[in-house]
PDB file of C-alpha atoms in Angstrom:
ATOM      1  CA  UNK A   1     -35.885 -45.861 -62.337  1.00 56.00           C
ATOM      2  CA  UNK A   2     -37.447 -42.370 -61.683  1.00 60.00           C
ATOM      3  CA  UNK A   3     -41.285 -41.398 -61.491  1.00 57.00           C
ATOM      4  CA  UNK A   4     -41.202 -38.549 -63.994  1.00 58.00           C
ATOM      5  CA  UNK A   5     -45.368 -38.262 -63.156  1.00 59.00           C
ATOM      6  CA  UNK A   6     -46.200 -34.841 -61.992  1.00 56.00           C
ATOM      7  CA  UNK A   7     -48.121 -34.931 -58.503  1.00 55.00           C
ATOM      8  CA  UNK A   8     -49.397 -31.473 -59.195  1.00 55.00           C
ATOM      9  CA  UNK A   9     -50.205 -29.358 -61.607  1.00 53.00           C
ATOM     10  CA  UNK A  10     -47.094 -27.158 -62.756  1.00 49.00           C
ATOM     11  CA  UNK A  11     -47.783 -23.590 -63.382  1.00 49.00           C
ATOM     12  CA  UNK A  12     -47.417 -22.775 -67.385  1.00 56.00           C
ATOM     13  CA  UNK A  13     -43.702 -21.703 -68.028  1.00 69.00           C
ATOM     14  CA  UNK A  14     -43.730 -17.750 -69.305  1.00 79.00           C
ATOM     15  CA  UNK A  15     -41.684 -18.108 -72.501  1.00 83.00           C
ATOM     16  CA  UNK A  16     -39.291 -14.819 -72.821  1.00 89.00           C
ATOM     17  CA  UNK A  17     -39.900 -12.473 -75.730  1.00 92.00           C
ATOM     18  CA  UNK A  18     -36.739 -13.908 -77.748  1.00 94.00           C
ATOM     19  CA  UNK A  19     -37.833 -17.229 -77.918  1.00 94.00           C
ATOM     20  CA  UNK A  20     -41.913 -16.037 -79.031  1.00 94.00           C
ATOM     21  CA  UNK A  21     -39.851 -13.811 -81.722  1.00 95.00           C
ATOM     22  CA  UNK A  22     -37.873 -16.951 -82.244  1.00 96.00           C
ATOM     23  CA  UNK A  23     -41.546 -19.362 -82.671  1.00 96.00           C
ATOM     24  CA  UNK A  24     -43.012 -16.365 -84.892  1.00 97.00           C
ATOM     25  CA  UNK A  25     -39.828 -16.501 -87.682  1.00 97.00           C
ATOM     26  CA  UNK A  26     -39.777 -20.209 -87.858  1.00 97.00           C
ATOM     27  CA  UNK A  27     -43.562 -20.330 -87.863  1.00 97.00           C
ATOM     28  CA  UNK A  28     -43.532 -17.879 -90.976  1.00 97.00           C
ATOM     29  CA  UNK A  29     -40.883 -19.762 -92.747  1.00 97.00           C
ATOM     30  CA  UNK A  30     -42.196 -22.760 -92.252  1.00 97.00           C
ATOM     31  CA  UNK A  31     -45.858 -21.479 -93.465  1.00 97.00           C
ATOM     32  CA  UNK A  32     -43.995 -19.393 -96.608  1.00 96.00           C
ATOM     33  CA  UNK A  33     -42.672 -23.302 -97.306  1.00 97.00           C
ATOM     34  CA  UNK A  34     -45.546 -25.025 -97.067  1.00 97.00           C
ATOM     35  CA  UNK A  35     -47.114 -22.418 -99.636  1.00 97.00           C
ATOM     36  CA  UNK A  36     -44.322 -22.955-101.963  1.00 96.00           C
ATOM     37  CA  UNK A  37     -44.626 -26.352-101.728  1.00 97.00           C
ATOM     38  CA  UNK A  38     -47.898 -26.143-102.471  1.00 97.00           C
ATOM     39  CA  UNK A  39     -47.129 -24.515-105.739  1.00 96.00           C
ATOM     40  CA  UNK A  40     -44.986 -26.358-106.771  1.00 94.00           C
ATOM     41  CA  UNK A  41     -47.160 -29.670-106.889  1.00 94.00           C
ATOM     42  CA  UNK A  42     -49.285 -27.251-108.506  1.00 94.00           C
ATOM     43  CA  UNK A  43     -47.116 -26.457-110.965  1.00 92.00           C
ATOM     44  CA  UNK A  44     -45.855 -29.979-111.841  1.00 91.00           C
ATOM     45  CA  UNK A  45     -50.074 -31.122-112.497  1.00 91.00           C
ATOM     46  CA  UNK A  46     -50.869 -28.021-114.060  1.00 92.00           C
ATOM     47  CA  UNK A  47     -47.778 -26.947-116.206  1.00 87.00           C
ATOM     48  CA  UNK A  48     -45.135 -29.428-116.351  1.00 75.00           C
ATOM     49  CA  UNK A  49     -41.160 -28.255-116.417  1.00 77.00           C
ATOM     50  CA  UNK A  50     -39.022 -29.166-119.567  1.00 85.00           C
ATOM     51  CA  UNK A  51     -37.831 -31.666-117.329  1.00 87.00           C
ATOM     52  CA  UNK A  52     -40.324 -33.790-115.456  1.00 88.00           C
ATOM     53  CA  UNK A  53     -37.962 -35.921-113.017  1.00 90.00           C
ATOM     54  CA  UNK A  54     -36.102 -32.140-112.018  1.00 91.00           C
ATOM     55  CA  UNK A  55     -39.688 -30.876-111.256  1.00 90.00           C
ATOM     56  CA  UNK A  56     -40.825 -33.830-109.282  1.00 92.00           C
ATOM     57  CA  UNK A  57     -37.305 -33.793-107.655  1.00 94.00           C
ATOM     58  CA  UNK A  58     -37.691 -29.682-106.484  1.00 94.00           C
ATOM     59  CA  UNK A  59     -41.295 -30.412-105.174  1.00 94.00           C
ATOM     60  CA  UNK A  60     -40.464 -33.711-103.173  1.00 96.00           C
ATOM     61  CA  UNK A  61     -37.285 -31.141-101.359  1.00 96.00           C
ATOM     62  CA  UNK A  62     -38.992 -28.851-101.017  1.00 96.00           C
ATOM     63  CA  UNK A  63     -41.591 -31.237 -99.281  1.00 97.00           C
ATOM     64  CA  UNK A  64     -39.077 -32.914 -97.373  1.00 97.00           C
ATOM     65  CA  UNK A  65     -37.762 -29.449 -96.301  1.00 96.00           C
ATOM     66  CA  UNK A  66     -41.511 -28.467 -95.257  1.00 97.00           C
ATOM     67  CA  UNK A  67     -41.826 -31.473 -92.972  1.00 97.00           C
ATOM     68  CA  UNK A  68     -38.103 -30.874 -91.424  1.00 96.00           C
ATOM     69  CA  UNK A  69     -39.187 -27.533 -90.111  1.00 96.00           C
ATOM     70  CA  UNK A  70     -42.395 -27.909 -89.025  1.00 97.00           C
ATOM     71  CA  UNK A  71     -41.008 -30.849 -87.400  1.00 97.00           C
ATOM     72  CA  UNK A  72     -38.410 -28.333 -85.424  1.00 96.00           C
ATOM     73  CA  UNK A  73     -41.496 -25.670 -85.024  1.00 96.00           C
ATOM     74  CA  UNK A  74     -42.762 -28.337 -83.026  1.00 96.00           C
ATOM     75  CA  UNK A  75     -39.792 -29.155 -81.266  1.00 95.00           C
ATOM     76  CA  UNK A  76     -39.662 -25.784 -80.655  1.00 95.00           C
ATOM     77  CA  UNK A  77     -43.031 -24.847 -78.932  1.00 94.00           C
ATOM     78  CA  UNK A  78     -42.391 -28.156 -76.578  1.00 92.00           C
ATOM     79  CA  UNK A  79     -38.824 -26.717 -75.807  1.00 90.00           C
ATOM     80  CA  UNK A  80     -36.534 -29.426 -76.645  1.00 92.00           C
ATOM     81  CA  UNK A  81     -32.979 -29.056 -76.884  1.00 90.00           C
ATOM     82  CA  UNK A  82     -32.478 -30.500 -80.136  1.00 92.00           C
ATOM     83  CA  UNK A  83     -33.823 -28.089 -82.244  1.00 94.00           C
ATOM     84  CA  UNK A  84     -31.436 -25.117 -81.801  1.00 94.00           C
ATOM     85  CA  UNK A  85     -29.258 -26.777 -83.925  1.00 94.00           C
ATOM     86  CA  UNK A  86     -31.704 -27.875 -86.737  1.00 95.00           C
ATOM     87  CA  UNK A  87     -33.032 -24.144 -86.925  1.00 96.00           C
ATOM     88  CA  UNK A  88     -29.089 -22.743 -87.071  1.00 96.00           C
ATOM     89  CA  UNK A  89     -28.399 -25.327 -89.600  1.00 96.00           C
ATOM     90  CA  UNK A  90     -31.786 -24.357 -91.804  1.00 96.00           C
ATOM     91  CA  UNK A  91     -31.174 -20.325 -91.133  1.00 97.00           C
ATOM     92  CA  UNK A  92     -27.616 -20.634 -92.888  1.00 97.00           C
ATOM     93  CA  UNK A  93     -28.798 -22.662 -95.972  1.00 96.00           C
ATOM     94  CA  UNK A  94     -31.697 -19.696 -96.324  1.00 96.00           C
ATOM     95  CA  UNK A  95     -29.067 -17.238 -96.215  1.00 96.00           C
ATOM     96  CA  UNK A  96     -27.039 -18.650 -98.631  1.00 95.00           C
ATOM     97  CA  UNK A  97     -30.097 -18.741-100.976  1.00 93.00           C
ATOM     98  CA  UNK A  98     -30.731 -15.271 -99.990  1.00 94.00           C
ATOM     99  CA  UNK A  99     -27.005 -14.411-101.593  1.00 94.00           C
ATOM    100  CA  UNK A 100     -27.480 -16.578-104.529  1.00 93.00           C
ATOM    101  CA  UNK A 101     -30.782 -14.595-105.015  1.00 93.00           C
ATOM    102  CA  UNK A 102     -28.585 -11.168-105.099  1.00 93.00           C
ATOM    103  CA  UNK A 103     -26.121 -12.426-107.669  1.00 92.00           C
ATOM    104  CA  UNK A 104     -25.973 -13.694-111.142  1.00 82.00           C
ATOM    105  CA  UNK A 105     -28.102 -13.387-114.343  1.00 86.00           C
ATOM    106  CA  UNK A 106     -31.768 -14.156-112.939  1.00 86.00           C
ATOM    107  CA  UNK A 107     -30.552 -11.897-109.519  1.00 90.00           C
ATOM    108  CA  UNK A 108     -34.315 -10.310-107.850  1.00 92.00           C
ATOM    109  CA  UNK A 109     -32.556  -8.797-104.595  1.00 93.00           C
ATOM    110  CA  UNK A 110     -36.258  -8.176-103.082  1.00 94.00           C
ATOM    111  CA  UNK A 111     -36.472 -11.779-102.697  1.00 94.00           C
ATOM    112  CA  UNK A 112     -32.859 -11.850-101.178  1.00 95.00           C
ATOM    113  CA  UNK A 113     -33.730  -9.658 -98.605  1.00 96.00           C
ATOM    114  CA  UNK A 114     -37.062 -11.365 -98.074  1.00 95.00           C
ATOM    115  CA  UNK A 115     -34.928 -14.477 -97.837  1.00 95.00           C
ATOM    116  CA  UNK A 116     -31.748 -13.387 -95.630  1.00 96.00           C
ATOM    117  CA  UNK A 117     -33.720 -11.041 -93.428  1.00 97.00           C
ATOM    118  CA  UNK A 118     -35.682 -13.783 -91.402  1.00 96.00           C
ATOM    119  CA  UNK A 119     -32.537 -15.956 -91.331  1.00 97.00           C
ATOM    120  CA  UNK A 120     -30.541 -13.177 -89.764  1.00 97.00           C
ATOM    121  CA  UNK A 121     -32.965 -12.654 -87.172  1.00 97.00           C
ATOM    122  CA  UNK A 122     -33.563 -16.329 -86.229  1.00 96.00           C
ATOM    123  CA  UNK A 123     -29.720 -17.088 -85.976  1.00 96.00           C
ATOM    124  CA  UNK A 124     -29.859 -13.910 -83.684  1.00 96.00           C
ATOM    125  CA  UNK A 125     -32.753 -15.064 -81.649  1.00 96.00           C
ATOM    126  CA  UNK A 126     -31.628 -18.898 -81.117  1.00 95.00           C
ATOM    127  CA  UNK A 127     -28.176 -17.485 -80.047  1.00 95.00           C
ATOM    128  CA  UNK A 128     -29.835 -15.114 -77.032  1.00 95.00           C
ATOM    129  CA  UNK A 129     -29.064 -16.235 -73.667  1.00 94.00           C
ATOM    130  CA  UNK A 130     -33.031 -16.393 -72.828  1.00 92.00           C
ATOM    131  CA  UNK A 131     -33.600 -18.774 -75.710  1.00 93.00           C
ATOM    132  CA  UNK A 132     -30.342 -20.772 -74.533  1.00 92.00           C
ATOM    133  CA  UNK A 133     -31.288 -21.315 -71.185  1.00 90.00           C
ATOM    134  CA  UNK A 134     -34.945 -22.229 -72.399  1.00 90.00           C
ATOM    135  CA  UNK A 135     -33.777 -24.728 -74.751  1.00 89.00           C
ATOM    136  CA  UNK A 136     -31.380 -26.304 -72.370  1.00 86.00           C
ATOM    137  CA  UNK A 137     -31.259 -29.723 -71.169  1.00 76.00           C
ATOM    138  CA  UNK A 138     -32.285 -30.188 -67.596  1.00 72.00           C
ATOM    139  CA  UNK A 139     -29.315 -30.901 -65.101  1.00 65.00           C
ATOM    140  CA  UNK A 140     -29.672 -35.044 -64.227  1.00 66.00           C
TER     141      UNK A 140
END
């Protein structure tokens, strides 16, 4: 069994700039999230949908959803390896919403670009070699 116990303090790893761009975008999303979760409990209390069960069903995803990516923000600041694939994952389903938000009857394109920009970005940033290697398990 190994002795993973440090016997001296390690110097403070710089992080590159991709992967600080890469904590900012998932730090705003997950804060923008949070909000609208926030408003949505709000909005079940205060005025309640036609359907009660469909508004108590958005607000407890969009919960869950809150609490999956602050859970890989965190993952993220520590640097672990697993979360490059959580973040690619939740960066394609906020594009496609973006889309969805550019077509159809109820279409407001300044939300699809508010939407798809930030997921373009973070699918560019966890993709970067710097972030890669960052993010990469240690050789055993």
């Amino acid at each position: 069994m190994r002795d993973d116990t440090p016997t001296e303090i390690d110097p403070p790893e710089r992080r590159s700039p991709a992967l600080v761009g890469l904590l900012v975008v998932v730090g705003l999303e997950f804060a923008a999230l949070v909000v609208v979760t926030v408003v949505l409990i709000v909005e079940v209390i205060v005025a309640p949908a036609t359907s009660i069960a469909s508004g108590i069903a958005l607000t407890v995803l969009a919960a869950i959803a809150a609490l999956w990516l602050g859970a890989l923000l965190n993952g993220l600041w520590k640097g672990r390896s697993w979360v490059r694939s959580g973040i690619i994952v939740w960066q394609v389903l906020q594009g496609a919403i973006a889309i969805g938000a550019f077509q159809g009857v109820f279409r407001v394109p300044a939300v699809g670009w508010v939407l798809l920009i930030p997921a373009l970005l973070g699918i560019t940033l966890v993709l970067t070699k710097s972030v890669t290697a960052a993010l990469a398990r240690p050789a055993e």
